[in-house]
């Protein structure tokens, strides 16, 4: 079987199986656009508070009132984003239902439920990975999103991203996934760590393989995907339908084209530092167009750290980038770097 292949999620047909995960603080619309250019077939917004969305839709550009550029960018489709999902989080099914209804003008291709976020401010409200402690409520939340999709979103698929369980003493991904599918979920994404692990230790890919063998809907694997070889190995070892790059894509949108090259041709070529920096600068320009130059330049400080991580010469760029306040500052940094590189 070809490892690089199409995927069907409910009524949604995708040409390939390399997806961009929802990563808080990183997978903004501008970055998603770069990943689409590099071959991501399906992309997910950062997690969006269902409560905030339905209580103040104008904030997200979905009603009368003042919109916040960053919030609009959070939920809106990029110009080249043919297939995208909006990820919602809440601990209350009614909040998910109301928020999903609000999304109708955006015409997302799917609604994704967050059942994996380990951050305390999300978990304390019964959302994110806290749902793993209450499978029945998890099912009710999926059912609420499915109901809203049928009523207002053209019956687009509802998907869910979850963890293996709350902690090592409560590994219940199989039960939660079963209930989610029975409630109408058309795809399950599994990040096989527990909430207690947060992002530490190693993800247990055997959980992905086990879930794939149990379900009739596509299972997407996530966790510890940093290289094209990781992608190849996960597909081979687990049999999952698709992959979802998260931290491995941060600062490296090229992971999608590289993974496809390896899966289809058996080899891939790393991009140059210069190409990575060119992508980072383009990311900055796209972000500035969305949320304004000043805010974008502050936001890009951490993004530039991601783009230069592990690369020779990256430390020098990071040292300067954390003080950059304008696009011109970033341009000077890159011009200085390139001059020194080729001197």
Short mmCIF file of C-alpha atoms in Angstrom, two decimals, residues 173-174 205-219 237-241:
data_model
loop_
_atom_site.label_atom_id
_atom_site.label_comp_id
_atom_site.label_asym_id
_atom_site.label_seq_id
_atom_site.Cartn_x
_atom_site.Cartn_y
_atom_site.Cartn_z
CA UNK A 173 -8.57 6.41 24.30
CA UNK A 174 -10.34 3.34 22.88
CA UNK A 205 2.50 5.00 18.78
CA UNK A 206 1.17 1.53 19.63
CA UNK A 207 -1.98 3.31 20.80
CA UNK A 208 -2.43 4.73 17.29
CA UNK A 209 -2.01 1.27 15.76
CA UNK A 210 -4.50 -0.19 18.22
CA UNK A 211 -7.08 2.51 17.54
CA UNK A 212 -6.65 2.13 13.78
CA UNK A 213 -7.48 -1.56 14.09
CA UNK A 214 -10.65 -0.80 16.07
CA UNK A 215 -12.36 1.97 14.10
CA UNK A 216 -14.17 2.22 10.80
CA UNK A 217 -13.41 5.96 10.45
CA UNK A 218 -9.96 7.33 9.59
CA UNK A 219 -7.46 7.60 12.42
CA UNK A 237 4.12 1.02 12.07
CA UNK A 238 0.57 2.12 12.85
CA UNK A 239 -1.35 1.83 9.59
CA UNK A 240 -3.03 5.16 10.34
CA UNK A 241 -4.79 6.94 7.50
#
